[in-house]
Amino acid sequence: MTEIQRPGALYQQVAAAIREAILAGEFAPDSLLPSEAQLMARYGVSRPTVRNAIAALRAEGLIDVRHGKGSFVRADGQPALTIERRVSRTADGRFVMPNGDVWDEAEEPSTYRTRTTKATGRLLELGEEEALFGCDRLLVDSGTGTRAMHRTLIPFEVAEGVPLLAEEPCKRPAAIYWVLTQAGHKLWWSETVRAHMPLPDERTTLQLPDATPILHLARITHGTDDRPLILEELRVGADRAELAYRITADKQPARRART
Amino acid sequence: MTEIQRPGALYQQVAAAIREAILAGEFAPDSLLPSEAQLMARYGVSRPTVRNAIAALRAEGLIDVRHGKGSFVRADGQPALTIERRVSRTADGRFVMPNGDVWDEAEEPSTYRTRTTKATGRLLELGEEEALFGCDRLLVDSGTGTRAMHRTLIPFEVAEGVPLLAEEPCKRPAAIYWVLTQAGHKLWWSETVRAHMPLPDERTTLQLPDATPILHLARITHGTDDRPLILEELRVGADRAELAYRITADKQPARRART
DNA sequence: GGACGTCACTTGTCCTTACGAGTTATGACT
DNA sequence: AGTCATAACTCGTAAGGACAAGTGACGTCC
């Protein structure tokens, strides 16, 4: 039994001891930590205390626990998939998404009609309760197995001005961009990035491990008059994916966007 | 006492019941949930079961628990701060960061010398154990109180070619960009975004609430020959900040970056 | 009336006990 | 030798009890 003398509650002292051992490299990645019974004996505490300490380390994403097997040090290598958030055009004017080739559709896309919420209305610079086409996709990267949820929202107002959209709005983004360009728009995009913890249904559909945040992107396609035309949302687990952007210097001082 | 009939463990059934009540809006944001004792009576379960359910909801970021007061529904409004990841130049060629004016230094920057790790070496396209200047800042947005950790890493190799950097490498990024431009570089930037759960020290320095991921940016400044010159890292809590990018279509098909 | 102490409420920590459920190695049986 | 049952490990769930610590309101005392 090892004595511990640290600030805070007992389980935090145990958690801190294990954490430091992990961060110091005393346990190799993917290696097995001592079992709960061993930790009880090692630190002279009860099982709830040990489990509380382990729960803290799980919430930090330091370890994975597998029922019947034990606790394993999580390997924190870099994400397997880098999602390039860029838009390219070929010589003949078609749009090419840098990652367009890696994503497969894991399910049939589901198309529906809905209305703006407060959040989506703000992004599209519309009021609430405006009519929208919606299309949800579940994407899978066949190479790494990374899954992502993709949603496209197109205001009726926009689709009405673009016949090819009104007929069949559930296209892949690159095709939508091309249709908009054919309708006379010169496009640019703004994108906001957030992260949050998944709800249970997001956890299951994205097959996320413990303590894994979701990267949540909202991309807005702007037309010639800079008005928002389309909103795309992408949700992907932050354990296996990272985002990549390219930035070049603006000539003008930044203007104020979004009040 | 209310009967529950759902899949899974008891505490998950309790958690699901509370979660649905919250998501259905039966509890207003910032309102007080029933106390543990009340939930025990309501669902006819023991205190550990109730606490387990509450722990699950905490991990999802749905509620905040305050010692001695109770559990409160977390208001999930949009982040208070939008960090524009852009670089602008004024008419006279100086660099202006869109958010340069909002950040204050919460502490004196600390400068040091270090060496590349596997991760930083890869980003800077250097080997391991290459010598670097480092500078850590703790930033605060005086408007929203948002805190962020900023790190600048400059290879000796780069600083030697730019006298003004070698003398005093711990400048603000805009100043560093200007110095590099004066040395003849035409700059562009690449940026990768990740999210992960904070370690305890990050949690305290960034003053993060429960179940709050960190947005972790790595920006690389590229010079005229596209070689990486500088690595900047920014860490900010995802509860109060979001990132904003602008994208325009490339003329060329995307080339492959990063092996 | 104001200040302060107490009390009732909240969640936090820690222990004990018991059993269920997944995994794996061991060994007996065919 | 191969197969399968069992046993011995792992973590998961659930209950009960006890006390500590933070909060706020109420009531008493000065």
XYZ file of C-alpha atoms (C1' of nucleotides) in Angstrom, chain C residues 1-28:
28
model
C -32.974 46.986 13.942
C -28.832 44.852 13.015
C -25.465 41.045 13.621
C -24.583 36.624 14.267
C -25.267 31.767 15.222
C -27.922 27.821 14.340
C -30.479 24.738 11.547
C -32.305 22.694 7.550
C -31.365 21.989 3.134
C -28.262 20.985 -0.642
C -24.289 18.114 -2.872
C -19.532 15.818 -1.899
C -16.973 11.983 -0.104
C -16.250 7.398 1.657
C -17.240 3.008 3.270
C -19.511 -1.933 3.090
C -22.040 -5.410 0.794
C -24.047 -7.940 -2.927
C -24.860 -9.501 -7.278
C -24.810 -9.213 -12.608
C -22.155 -9.482 -16.800
C -18.202 -9.859 -19.948
C -13.623 -12.174 -20.639
C -10.201 -15.614 -20.397
C -7.677 -19.427 -18.834
C -7.901 -23.758 -16.943
C -9.113 -28.352 -16.880
C -12.094 -32.200 -17.420
